[in-house]
């Protein structure tokens, strides 16, 4: 098999998605499966749909187009405000888009008229995280204007937290969002059907037993892929944290002094080199670098430490064990490393099929039993 490669276990992905769908269903909240970290890979999208997810969301129209080309018919939402220059493509392939600017909605409206279609709009509201969103005080005026655009259907409102500034979703900001939906319905007559409360970082709030209020949708990516709560990156009970792993190949393995020698200046990426301890260690180099991953986002198996990376070399300390050139090493990734690996043309992506679809039966694990087991290396 070629290296480096990402191995995505679609059975574990399906398990994670289905666990979240059923827990949230009990709270009256639907799940939009976010496909952007897998670049709209149709096999990933189909695993989400197989888990009971009804709608997909992606931040890039290119990914949505790729899923359409693969024959995926599920409702699709563009979860980043469209570029007006892409309005025609958005209207042609996405059913709904998230919006904050009337100029953009105007461009979508014109594109929808030209195409003889209708396009759904969810207005994003700024709730404090300072990424995208209409200020709450301006929302009513924006809704009034949005309702007048031909070929545009206002579907609802949404917000996104814990991205730019790390503002946590909580009972306060979620009930504020619910109240905005009520106010708009009173002013304009039941116009708000979807209230999309946020991303994976909303799960702690959503599963805490707090009243969901008007919140009836979440958009989930990271929690399905990595099984982690983005607020503290701790495992979510009952989910696999090892659905995705990265395999790289060793190209050098030598015993070397732990400290560099010579006159020390900056490294290739600016920082001072780590000083290291006295003595020597097995230093192993893998054919993997910053072009492929974020080295800070890699976790190796116990006893193996990632020392750093240049563009094309990943240095690891294998402690007392010697790993020869040509052997493979497996890592787990955080979201940042995963995004970079998915977008690197040098990293092969492999997807095992979920249960009932044939391949990789032998690799299918039974359902997780304990959080310790979920963390096990496979
Ligand atoms: C990426 C994204 C999501 C999904 O976030 P996760 O933390 O991966 O669940 C949801 N909503 C918007 C607007 C996004 O850009």
PDB file of C-alpha atoms in Angstrom, residues 246 288 293-300 306 314 331-334 337:
ATOM      1  CA  UNK A 246      -2.363   8.220   9.327  1.00  0.00           C
ATOM      2  CA  UNK A 288       5.949  13.005   5.903  1.00  0.00           C
ATOM      3  CA  UNK A 293       0.323  17.359   8.239  1.00  0.00           C
ATOM      4  CA  UNK A 294       0.482  19.753  11.172  1.00  0.00           C
ATOM      5  CA  UNK A 295       3.243  18.099  13.247  1.00  0.00           C
ATOM      6  CA  UNK A 296       1.775  19.458  16.496  1.00  0.00           C
ATOM      7  CA  UNK A 297      -1.444  17.590  15.703  1.00  0.00           C
ATOM      8  CA  UNK A 298       0.063  14.100  15.471  1.00  0.00           C
ATOM      9  CA  UNK A 299       0.020  11.569  18.293  1.00  0.00           C
ATOM     10  CA  UNK A 300       2.218   8.511  17.986  1.00  0.00           C
ATOM     11  CA  UNK A 306       7.174  13.334  17.615  1.00  0.00           C
ATOM     12  CA  UNK A 314       9.014  13.980  10.306  1.00  0.00           C
ATOM     13  CA  UNK A 331      -0.426   8.144  14.076  1.00  0.00           C
ATOM     14  CA  UNK A 332      -3.645   9.668  15.285  1.00  0.00           C
ATOM     15  CA  UNK A 333      -4.486  13.179  14.143  1.00  0.00           C
ATOM     16  CA  UNK A 334      -6.181  16.227  15.550  1.00  0.00           C
ATOM     17  CA  UNK A 337      -3.472  17.634  11.078  1.00  0.00           C
TER      18      UNK A 337
END
